[in-house]
Structure formats: C-alpha cells, structure tokens
Short mmCIF file of C-alpha atoms and ligand atoms in Angstrom, two decimals:
data_model
loop_
_atom_site.label_atom_id
_atom_site.label_comp_id
_atom_site.label_asym_id
_atom_site.label_seq_id
_atom_site.Cartn_x
_atom_site.Cartn_y
_atom_site.Cartn_z
CA MET A 337 55.73 -63.12 -114.75
CA PRO A 338 56.22 -60.26 -112.23
CA THR A 339 59.76 -59.86 -110.89
CA ALA A 340 60.49 -58.90 -107.29
CA ILE A 341 63.82 -57.93 -105.78
CA ILE A 342 64.15 -58.65 -102.04
CA THR A 343 67.03 -57.14 -100.08
CA GLY A 344 67.77 -59.04 -96.86
CA ILE A 345 66.95 -62.39 -98.53
CA THR A 346 69.08 -64.29 -95.97
CA GLY A 347 67.10 -62.81 -93.05
CA GLN A 348 63.95 -64.06 -91.34
CA ASP A 349 61.47 -61.96 -93.33
CA GLY A 350 63.32 -62.30 -96.62
CA SER A 351 62.96 -66.08 -96.45
CA TYR A 352 59.19 -66.01 -95.73
CA LEU A 353 58.52 -63.31 -98.31
CA ALA A 354 60.42 -65.21 -101.01
CA GLU A 355 58.34 -68.33 -100.33
CA LEU A 356 55.13 -66.29 -100.56
CA LEU A 357 56.12 -64.63 -103.83
CA LEU A 358 57.25 -67.93 -105.38
CA ASN A 359 53.83 -69.38 -104.55
CA LYS A 360 52.24 -66.40 -106.30
CA GLY A 361 54.26 -67.04 -109.46
CA TYR A 362 56.89 -64.31 -109.14
CA ARG A 363 60.46 -64.46 -110.38
CA VAL A 364 62.36 -63.72 -107.14
CA ILE A 365 65.76 -62.03 -107.07
CA GLY A 366 67.30 -62.13 -103.60
CA VAL A 367 70.05 -59.69 -102.69
CA ALA A 368 72.72 -60.99 -100.32
CA ARG A 369 75.83 -59.14 -99.22
CA ARG A 370 79.15 -60.82 -99.80
CA SER A 371 80.56 -62.76 -96.83
CA SER A 372 83.43 -65.19 -96.45
CA THR A 373 81.03 -67.97 -95.46
CA VAL A 374 77.67 -68.55 -97.08
CA ASN A 375 74.72 -68.05 -94.70
CA TYR A 376 71.80 -69.51 -96.64
CA GLU A 377 70.31 -71.57 -93.75
CA ARG A 378 66.91 -69.90 -94.03
CA ILE A 379 66.66 -70.16 -97.82
CA GLU A 380 68.51 -73.35 -98.67
CA HIS A 381 65.26 -75.34 -99.10
CA PHE A 382 64.21 -73.12 -102.06
CA VAL A 383 67.47 -71.50 -103.16
CA ASP A 384 67.35 -73.25 -106.55
CA ASP A 385 63.99 -71.58 -107.27
CA ILE A 386 65.30 -68.02 -106.87
CA THR A 387 68.26 -66.03 -108.14
CA VAL A 388 70.62 -64.87 -105.41
CA VAL A 389 72.79 -61.92 -106.39
CA GLN A 390 75.43 -59.97 -104.51
CA GLY A 391 74.58 -56.42 -103.47
CA ASP A 392 74.96 -54.16 -100.48
CA LEU A 393 72.90 -51.24 -99.20
CA GLN A 394 76.17 -49.45 -98.52
CA ASP A 395 77.11 -49.58 -102.20
CA GLN A 396 75.09 -47.38 -104.57
CA GLY A 397 76.52 -48.91 -107.75
CA SER A 398 75.51 -52.45 -106.81
CA LEU A 399 71.88 -51.34 -106.38
CA LEU A 400 71.81 -49.52 -109.73
CA SER A 401 73.25 -52.55 -111.54
CA LEU A 402 70.71 -54.89 -109.96
CA LEU A 403 67.75 -52.85 -111.10
CA GLU A 404 69.16 -52.39 -114.58
CA GLU A 405 69.87 -56.09 -115.01
CA TYR A 406 66.74 -57.67 -113.50
CA LYS A 407 64.11 -54.98 -114.29
CA PRO A 408 61.86 -55.68 -111.26
CA THR A 409 58.26 -54.56 -110.93
CA GLU A 410 58.53 -54.56 -107.11
CA VAL A 411 61.39 -53.97 -104.66
CA TYR A 412 61.09 -55.03 -101.01
CA ASN A 413 63.78 -53.36 -98.92
CA LEU A 414 64.15 -55.70 -95.93
CA ALA A 415 67.90 -55.39 -95.42
CA ALA A 416 69.04 -53.58 -92.28
CA GLN A 417 71.28 -53.73 -89.25
CA SER A 418 68.22 -54.91 -87.35
CA PHE A 419 69.44 -55.81 -83.84
CA VAL A 420 68.69 -52.93 -81.47
CA PRO A 421 71.54 -53.45 -78.92
CA THR A 422 74.14 -53.51 -81.71
CA SER A 423 72.92 -50.10 -82.81
CA TRP A 424 74.48 -48.54 -79.67
CA ASN A 425 77.81 -50.28 -80.37
CA GLN A 426 77.79 -49.50 -84.10
CA PRO A 427 75.63 -46.38 -84.46
CA ALA A 428 77.31 -44.99 -87.57
CA LEU A 429 77.11 -48.32 -89.42
CA THR A 430 73.48 -48.67 -88.36
CA GLY A 431 72.76 -45.21 -89.76
CA ASP A 432 74.60 -45.93 -92.99
CA VAL A 433 72.78 -49.22 -93.71
CA THR A 434 69.40 -48.81 -92.03
CA ALA A 435 68.86 -45.11 -92.86
CA LEU A 436 71.03 -44.03 -95.83
CA GLY A 437 70.67 -47.47 -97.43
CA VAL A 438 67.00 -46.62 -98.02
CA THR A 439 67.94 -43.45 -99.88
CA ARG A 440 70.43 -45.37 -102.01
CA MET A 441 67.72 -47.82 -103.07
CA LEU A 442 65.20 -45.04 -103.72
CA GLU A 443 67.78 -43.17 -105.80
CA ALA A 444 68.52 -46.32 -107.80
CA ILE A 445 64.79 -46.75 -108.50
CA ARG A 446 64.42 -43.08 -109.45
CA PHE A 447 67.27 -43.32 -111.97
CA VAL A 448 66.44 -46.73 -113.46
CA ASN A 449 62.62 -46.80 -113.47
CA SER A 450 60.58 -44.63 -111.14
CA LYS A 451 57.50 -46.80 -111.74
CA ILE A 452 58.95 -49.71 -109.71
CA ARG A 453 56.86 -50.28 -106.58
CA PHE A 454 58.93 -49.96 -103.39
CA TYR A 455 58.30 -51.38 -99.91
CA GLN A 456 60.28 -50.05 -96.93
CA ALA A 457 60.53 -52.22 -93.79
CA SER A 458 59.75 -49.62 -91.14
CA SER A 459 59.45 -50.54 -87.49
CA SER A 460 57.41 -50.04 -84.33
CA GLU A 461 60.77 -49.12 -82.72
CA MET A 462 60.10 -45.68 -84.23
CA PHE A 463 57.37 -45.19 -81.59
CA GLY A 464 59.90 -45.86 -78.80
CA LYS A 465 58.83 -43.88 -75.74
CA VAL A 466 55.25 -44.08 -76.89
CA MET A 467 53.26 -40.88 -77.30
CA GLU A 468 49.93 -42.71 -77.21
CA VAL A 469 48.52 -46.20 -76.66
CA PRO A 470 47.86 -48.03 -78.96
CA GLN A 471 50.09 -46.78 -81.80
CA SER A 472 48.67 -46.07 -85.26
CA GLU A 473 49.91 -44.46 -88.50
CA ASP A 474 49.21 -41.04 -86.92
CA THR A 475 51.14 -41.56 -83.66
CA PRO A 476 54.21 -39.27 -83.44
CA PHE A 477 57.59 -41.00 -83.31
CA TYR A 478 59.98 -40.90 -80.32
CA PRO A 479 62.75 -43.42 -81.09
CA ARG A 480 64.88 -44.71 -78.21
CA SER A 481 67.86 -46.29 -79.98
CA PRO A 482 70.17 -45.46 -82.89
CA TYR A 483 68.29 -48.23 -84.73
CA GLY A 484 64.95 -46.51 -84.07
CA VAL A 485 66.38 -43.16 -85.19
CA ALA A 486 67.68 -44.74 -88.41
CA LYS A 487 64.28 -46.32 -89.11
CA VAL A 488 62.55 -42.93 -88.64
CA TYR A 489 64.87 -41.54 -91.34
CA GLY A 490 64.08 -44.52 -93.60
CA HIS A 491 60.36 -43.97 -93.10
CA TRP A 492 60.42 -40.24 -93.86
CA ILE A 493 62.71 -40.54 -96.88
CA THR A 494 60.23 -43.09 -98.27
CA VAL A 495 57.36 -40.64 -97.72
CA ASN A 496 59.48 -37.83 -99.18
CA TYR A 497 60.26 -39.72 -102.43
CA ARG A 498 56.58 -40.59 -102.72
CA GLU A 499 55.64 -36.91 -102.46
CA SER A 500 58.63 -35.40 -104.34
CA PHE A 501 58.84 -37.76 -107.31
CA ASP A 502 55.39 -39.36 -107.36
CA MET A 503 56.95 -42.76 -106.71
CA PHE A 504 55.03 -45.81 -105.44
CA ALA A 505 56.97 -45.84 -102.15
CA THR A 506 55.16 -47.52 -99.26
CA SER A 507 56.19 -47.78 -95.62
CA GLY A 508 55.06 -50.79 -93.57
CA ILE A 509 55.36 -50.02 -89.86
CA LEU A 510 55.61 -53.57 -88.56
CA PHE A 511 55.47 -54.53 -84.92
CA ASN A 512 57.66 -57.39 -83.67
CA HIS A 513 57.22 -60.59 -85.62
CA GLU A 514 58.91 -63.86 -84.80
CA SER A 515 59.21 -67.42 -86.03
CA PRO A 516 61.38 -70.51 -85.77
CA ARG A 517 63.67 -68.65 -88.22
CA ARG A 518 64.19 -65.67 -85.90
CA GLY A 519 67.83 -64.79 -85.17
CA MET A 520 69.13 -66.41 -81.96
CA GLU A 521 69.92 -63.12 -80.21
CA PHE A 522 66.35 -61.73 -80.28
CA VAL A 523 64.55 -62.39 -77.02
CA THR A 524 61.85 -64.77 -78.30
CA ARG A 525 64.27 -67.12 -80.04
CA LYS A 526 66.75 -66.81 -77.18
CA ILE A 527 63.97 -68.09 -74.90
CA SER A 528 62.68 -70.88 -77.16
CA ASN A 529 66.22 -72.09 -77.82
CA ALA A 530 67.05 -72.02 -74.09
CA VAL A 531 63.87 -73.94 -73.20
CA ALA A 532 64.82 -76.67 -75.68
CA ASN A 533 68.41 -76.81 -74.37
CA ILE A 534 67.26 -76.96 -70.74
CA LYS A 535 64.64 -79.61 -71.51
CA LEU A 536 67.29 -81.80 -73.16
CA GLY A 537 69.71 -81.30 -70.27
CA LYS A 538 72.26 -79.26 -72.26
CA THR A 539 72.09 -76.06 -70.15
CA LYS A 540 70.75 -75.08 -66.73
CA GLU A 541 69.86 -71.38 -66.93
CA LEU A 542 68.73 -68.54 -69.17
CA ARG A 543 70.13 -65.04 -68.55
CA LEU A 544 67.80 -62.24 -69.64
CA GLY A 545 67.44 -58.46 -69.26
CA ASN A 546 64.18 -56.59 -68.71
CA LEU A 547 61.39 -59.15 -68.15
CA GLU A 548 58.70 -56.48 -67.87
CA ALA A 549 59.18 -55.04 -71.40
CA GLN A 550 56.00 -55.52 -73.43
CA ARG A 551 55.77 -56.22 -77.13
CA ASP A 552 53.06 -56.80 -79.71
CA TRP A 553 54.39 -60.09 -81.10
CA GLY A 554 53.03 -61.78 -84.24
CA PHE A 555 54.14 -64.50 -86.65
CA ALA A 556 56.51 -63.45 -89.46
CA GLY A 557 54.73 -65.67 -92.00
CA ASP A 558 51.55 -63.61 -91.51
CA TYR A 559 53.39 -60.29 -91.77
CA VAL A 560 55.02 -60.89 -95.17
CA GLU A 561 51.51 -61.30 -96.62
CA ALA A 562 50.80 -57.73 -95.44
CA MET A 563 53.97 -56.48 -97.21
CA TRP A 564 52.77 -57.97 -100.49
CA LEU A 565 49.23 -56.63 -100.06
CA MET A 566 50.62 -53.11 -99.53
CA LEU A 567 52.27 -53.15 -102.96
CA GLN A 568 49.04 -54.36 -104.65
CA GLN A 569 47.05 -51.26 -103.62
CA ASP A 570 46.13 -48.45 -106.02
CA HIS A 571 48.22 -45.89 -104.11
CA PRO A 572 51.32 -45.93 -101.89
CA ASP A 573 50.73 -45.27 -98.19
CA ASN A 574 51.85 -46.04 -94.62
CA TYR A 575 50.40 -49.01 -92.74
CA VAL A 576 50.76 -50.24 -89.15
CA ILE A 577 50.88 -54.05 -88.94
CA GLY A 578 50.49 -55.84 -85.61
CA THR A 579 48.14 -58.01 -83.60
CA GLY A 580 46.68 -55.33 -81.31
CA GLU A 581 47.74 -57.40 -78.26
CA THR A 582 50.73 -56.91 -76.00
CA HIS A 583 52.58 -59.39 -73.79
CA SER A 584 55.60 -59.12 -71.52
CA VAL A 585 58.89 -60.98 -71.87
CA ARG A 586 57.94 -62.65 -68.57
CA GLU A 587 54.68 -63.97 -70.09
CA PHE A 588 56.61 -65.29 -73.09
CA CYS A 589 58.90 -67.17 -70.67
CA GLU A 590 55.98 -68.55 -68.65
CA ILE A 591 54.27 -70.04 -71.70
CA ALA A 592 57.47 -71.26 -73.35
CA PHE A 593 58.77 -73.08 -70.27
CA ALA A 594 55.33 -74.43 -69.32
CA HIS A 595 54.99 -75.91 -72.82
CA ALA A 596 58.03 -78.06 -71.98
CA ASP A 597 56.63 -78.87 -68.48
CA LEU A 598 59.15 -76.51 -66.84
CA ASP A 599 58.78 -73.56 -64.44
CA TYR A 600 60.60 -70.50 -65.80
CA LYS A 601 61.27 -69.21 -62.25
CA GLU A 602 63.71 -72.09 -61.69
CA PHE A 603 65.83 -71.24 -64.74
CA VAL A 604 65.59 -67.54 -65.67
CA VAL A 605 68.26 -65.29 -64.18
CA MET A 606 68.09 -61.52 -64.60
CA ASP A 607 71.36 -60.09 -65.86
CA GLU A 608 72.03 -56.34 -66.11
CA LYS A 609 74.26 -57.01 -69.10
CA PHE A 610 71.10 -57.35 -71.21
CA TYR A 611 69.51 -54.09 -70.08
CA ARG A 612 69.55 -51.29 -72.67
CA PRO A 613 70.73 -47.67 -72.27
CA ALA A 614 67.16 -46.60 -73.13
CA GLU A 615 64.22 -49.00 -73.26
CA VAL A 616 61.01 -49.23 -75.24
CA ASP A 617 58.63 -50.32 -72.47
CA LEU A 618 55.30 -50.85 -74.17
CA LEU A 619 54.39 -51.46 -77.79
CA ILE A 620 50.85 -52.21 -78.89
CA SER A 621 49.49 -51.64 -82.35
CA ASP A 622 46.27 -50.26 -83.71
CA PRO A 623 46.18 -52.15 -87.04
CA SER A 624 42.63 -51.04 -87.95
CA LYS A 625 43.71 -49.28 -91.16
CA ALA A 626 45.40 -52.47 -92.45
CA ARG A 627 42.32 -54.51 -91.49
CA MET A 628 40.06 -52.17 -93.47
CA ALA A 629 42.23 -51.30 -96.48
CA LEU A 630 44.28 -54.48 -96.93
CA LYS A 631 41.77 -56.93 -95.40
CA TRP A 632 44.74 -58.26 -93.46
CA GLU A 633 44.41 -60.25 -90.22
CA PRO A 634 47.07 -62.21 -88.35
CA ALA A 635 46.31 -65.94 -88.34
CA VAL A 636 48.69 -67.19 -85.61
CA SER A 637 47.90 -66.35 -81.96
CA PHE A 638 50.50 -65.41 -79.34
CA LYS A 639 50.30 -68.81 -77.65
CA GLU A 640 50.54 -70.64 -80.98
CA LEU A 641 53.61 -68.58 -81.85
CA VAL A 642 55.40 -69.37 -78.58
CA THR A 643 54.66 -73.09 -78.74
CA MET A 644 55.58 -73.28 -82.44
CA MET A 645 59.00 -71.80 -81.65
CA VAL A 646 59.64 -74.11 -78.69
CA ASP A 647 58.54 -77.20 -80.66
CA SER A 648 60.76 -76.23 -83.56
CA ASP A 649 63.85 -75.75 -81.37
CA LEU A 650 63.18 -79.02 -79.54
CA ALA A 651 62.90 -80.89 -82.85
CA ARG A 652 66.05 -79.23 -84.21
CA LEU A 653 68.15 -80.05 -81.14
CA LYS A 654 66.89 -83.64 -81.05
CA ARG A 655 67.99 -84.04 -84.68
P1 NAP B 89 67.13 -59.98 -90.08
O1 NAP B 89 66.74 -61.41 -89.92
O2 NAP B 89 68.13 -59.39 -89.15
O3 NAP B 89 67.65 -59.79 -91.58
C1 NAP B 89 68.32 -58.63 -91.98
C2 NAP B 89 68.87 -58.86 -93.39
O4 NAP B 89 69.56 -57.67 -93.81
C3 NAP B 89 69.88 -60.02 -93.49
O5 NAP B 89 69.62 -60.72 -94.69
C4 NAP B 89 71.21 -59.28 -93.59
O6 NAP B 89 72.21 -60.00 -94.25
C5 NAP B 89 70.80 -58.08 -94.42
N1 NAP B 89 71.77 -56.99 -94.40
C6 NAP B 89 72.34 -56.39 -93.32
N2 NAP B 89 73.16 -55.40 -93.71
C7 NAP B 89 73.12 -55.37 -95.07
C8 NAP B 89 73.75 -54.58 -96.05
N3 NAP B 89 74.62 -53.60 -95.73
N4 NAP B 89 73.45 -54.79 -97.35
C9 NAP B 89 72.61 -55.78 -97.71
N5 NAP B 89 71.98 -56.58 -96.82
C10 NAP B 89 72.24 -56.37 -95.51
O7 NAP B 89 65.84 -59.05 -90.02
P2 NAP B 89 64.29 -59.42 -90.18
O8 NAP B 89 63.74 -59.74 -88.84
O9 NAP B 89 64.11 -60.36 -91.31
O10 NAP B 89 63.68 -58.00 -90.55
C11 NAP B 89 63.58 -57.56 -91.90
C12 NAP B 89 63.47 -56.05 -91.94
O11 NAP B 89 62.32 -55.64 -91.21
C13 NAP B 89 64.62 -55.29 -91.30
O12 NAP B 89 64.79 -54.09 -92.03
C14 NAP B 89 64.14 -54.98 -89.91
O13 NAP B 89 64.80 -53.84 -89.39
C15 NAP B 89 62.67 -54.73 -90.19
N6 NAP B 89 61.74 -55.00 -89.09
C16 NAP B 89 61.75 -56.21 -88.48
C17 NAP B 89 60.83 -56.49 -87.48
C18 NAP B 89 60.80 -57.82 -86.79
O14 NAP B 89 60.17 -57.91 -85.72
N7 NAP B 89 61.41 -58.85 -87.36
C19 NAP B 89 59.89 -55.50 -87.12
C20 NAP B 89 59.90 -54.29 -87.80
C21 NAP B 89 60.81 -54.05 -88.80
P3 NAP B 89 73.19 -61.04 -93.45
O15 NAP B 89 72.44 -62.33 -93.39
O16 NAP B 89 74.38 -61.07 -94.32
O17 NAP B 89 73.43 -60.46 -92.09
O1 G4F B 90 63.73 -59.31 -79.18
P1 G4F B 90 64.29 -57.96 -79.02
O2 G4F B 90 65.77 -57.83 -79.12
O3 G4F B 90 63.54 -57.06 -80.10
P2 G4F B 90 63.32 -55.47 -80.23
O4 G4F B 90 64.37 -54.70 -79.54
O5 G4F B 90 61.90 -55.19 -79.88
O6 G4F B 90 63.55 -55.26 -81.79
C1 G4F B 90 62.95 -56.13 -82.75
O7 G4F B 90 61.66 -55.65 -83.06
C2 G4F B 90 61.63 -54.35 -83.71
C3 G4F B 90 60.16 -54.00 -83.93
O8 G4F B 90 59.69 -53.29 -82.81
C4 G4F B 90 62.41 -54.45 -84.99
F1 G4F B 90 62.34 -53.27 -85.65
C5 G4F B 90 63.84 -54.82 -84.72
O9 G4F B 90 64.57 -54.95 -85.93
C6 G4F B 90 63.86 -56.17 -83.98
O10 G4F B 90 63.38 -57.15 -84.89
O11 G4F B 90 63.86 -57.33 -77.61
C7 G4F B 90 62.51 -57.29 -77.20
C8 G4F B 90 62.45 -56.86 -75.74
C9 G4F B 90 63.27 -55.60 -75.41
O12 G4F B 90 62.49 -54.71 -74.65
C10 G4F B 90 64.43 -56.11 -74.57
O13 G4F B 90 64.90 -55.20 -73.61
O14 G4F B 90 63.01 -57.89 -74.93
C11 G4F B 90 63.81 -57.32 -73.92
N1 G4F B 90 64.80 -58.29 -73.48
C12 G4F B 90 64.90 -58.77 -72.21
N2 G4F B 90 65.94 -59.61 -72.12
C13 G4F B 90 65.78 -58.83 -74.21
C14 G4F B 90 66.50 -59.66 -73.36
N3 G4F B 90 66.11 -58.69 -75.52
C15 G4F B 90 67.15 -59.40 -76.00
N4 G4F B 90 67.47 -59.32 -77.30
N5 G4F B 90 67.90 -60.22 -75.17
C16 G4F B 90 67.61 -60.39 -73.84
O15 G4F B 90 68.30 -61.11 -73.13
#
C-alpha cells in the first residue's frame, strides 16, 4: 500500500486530495498544525480513514519526525499562508511558511529518504503582472504580492533540489481552483455565500473590491487529480494546470446571482477596502503541456462551478 503525506490536510485541496488517494488505495497521513480548536470541517466525513498528525512547516523537527515515522512514498506540500491580502499584513510569516517551509520539507526528505516523490503547490500568482498571455511553464514570473514572491521562492527551491540532489521534486503551477469547500474570504465563496444569504433574506448586500479582475477558475476536485498524475510520471517537472478560459469577478457575480433569480446590480457594492496594493489583473493558462503529458482535462465548466457553489451554500444555510 503506497503511503502519502499531505500537508495542509485541513484546507480545501488537502481534503479533495485525501479523498482521491483513499479511493486509489493509499494510506493517507494528513499533517495539521496544532490549534486550540479543532478545524476538521472539510475532512470530518473521512477522518477515521486517515491518520491526522501534528506538524508545522515552521518547525523543521516536526517534518523530520513525520517522515521517519510514516515512511511515505509521496509527499504533497499543500500547506501555506494562502490568502493574498493577508500576505501584505503578515509578509514575514507568509515568507516563513509559504517560502522557507518548502525548503524545510525538502531538507527533511533529503535527510530521511531522497527517493520520496515531492509535489509543491505552486501558483499562478507567480505570473502576477503577466509577461505574456496565456501563461505557460516558460512564462517569466512577475509576482505582485508577498504571497506571490514567496511562491516564486517555493517553486525555484523545488527546481533547485531536483537539479542539485536528483530528487523527484515536481512543481504544479495551479491556476485558481474553487469548490463548495473554498475558504469564505476568497472571492468566489464570498459571492456564493452572499447569494445564498441574500436569497434567504439574511443579508441585503455584498461588498466587493475589483470586479474587473479576471481569473482562470476551475474546480478543485479536478485539480487534485493533476497533482497525483504529476507524481506518477517517469521524471519530475513543472506543469501549468488551468482551464485555458478567463472570467471576471463581475461575470462570476452575474451567473451566481442569476442562478438564484437575482440581479447582482441590486446587491453588489464596490468597497475600496477590498482593493489590493498591487493587483493581478488577468490570469489565463496555457495547460497544453499537462493535456499532452498527463492526459489531464478539467471536467467541470465555469458555469457548473458557479452554480455548484451557490447550490451548496443554499442547501447549507437552509439546513
Ligand atoms: P487553504 O484552504 O488555505 O489551505 C491551506 C492549508 O495550509 C490549511 O490546512 C492550513 O491549516 C495549512 N497551514 C497554514 N500554515 C501552516 C503551517 N505553518 N504549517 C502547517 N500547515 C499550515 O489552501 P488551498 O486552497 O487548499 O490551497 C492549497 C495549496 O495550493 C496552498 O499552498 C496554496 O497556496 C496553493 N494554491 C492554491 C490555489 C487555489 O486556487 N486554491 C491555486 C494555486 C496554488 P489551517 O487549517 O490550520 O489554517
Ligand atoms: O479569490 P481571491 O482572493 O484569490 P487570488 O488572490 O486570485 O488567490 C487565490 O488564487 C491563487 C492562484 O492564482 C492562489 F495561489 C491563492 O492561494 C488563492 O487561492 O481573489 C481573486 C480576485 C482578485 O483579483 C481580487 O482583487 O478577486 C478580486 N476581488 C474582488 N473583490 C476580491 C474581492 N477578492 C477577495 N478575496 N475579496 C473581495 O471582496
């Protein structure tokens, strides 16, 4: 039975990836950092089928112990300070977890067993002020937030350990992916949750920042399949994962509100508080390498994603 360690098990992607690996017959070890209250909402429906252990990307010793004890064949490093606006408020913490945390995990692998296959959760935020459209594995990076800068470090240290120590260290450059399990502060979930609240008469408005920002949004459940496929290849590499389509925040609002028979113009209020010091205006992927090499295709369309999220929040609030 192959064993996989997933950091960030309590997050959106950690929960979908664990489900995928369980279905494939893996023993799954999920790493969660210690907190005073347990936050297992996303994994509680299968928590008895995995082993959850304490560990923290800021603590080298905890990572070494984990690898020594559980002897994984694959490590998926999904843990990060992943919310872009917070990275301006806590830039040093973001660098410590999201950048240096990658080095700590790579060092742990190098010391314990350099044959362990490693996946790094890199991000389209690295493209930032985009140097070309669409963005591929060869597009130069121009990050626009401390988070993006930290992810560029995480990407290059992964490539560096691959080249320096011949390690199977792969970087997945994933464009935005969403789901009903997305954190409430990210724009897609903020919108779907607001639509459900407005529809049920619990709130009257939704305050948002830049409605013209464009993202290449896919479904998280499709994207974790790509992570797994990357670690099944003969050689480590870098892969861009996205849909190849882009949509604005405004379009997301239009579809989400219309799905609940509402007109977004009556409820959405623009609020400067949600504007960023520097914005990423346009992200759109060129996932042709993943299509060819991994035979990976997203299954859920943009419209299906939006309506799935609204339906899920409506059902949750009705319960
Ligand atoms: P998420 O829901 O925010 O989950 C992040 C996870 O990291 C949580 O489990 C969190 O634990 C954990 N974590 C934070 N700091 C930690 C630390 N010091 N030590 C150990 N664990 C820590 O993020 P996601 O959307 O699932 O994304 C997964 C990864 O993909 C992240 O690295 C993200 O930056 C990257 N990524 C995401 C997207 C996207 O669109 N979702 C796109 C590209 C790349 P708590 O629950 O305790 O906070
Ligand atoms: O949903 P967002 O906060 O996601 P963002 O910044 O693109 O980051 C997410 O995707 C990255 C991949 O590219 C990941 F690496 C990262 O970890 C995270 O998962 O914002 C999307 C867009 C931005 O342009 C933002 O300015 O929506 C715009 N926006 C407009 N109003 C808003 C709001 N974003 C948020 N969070 N809240 C608003 O009220």
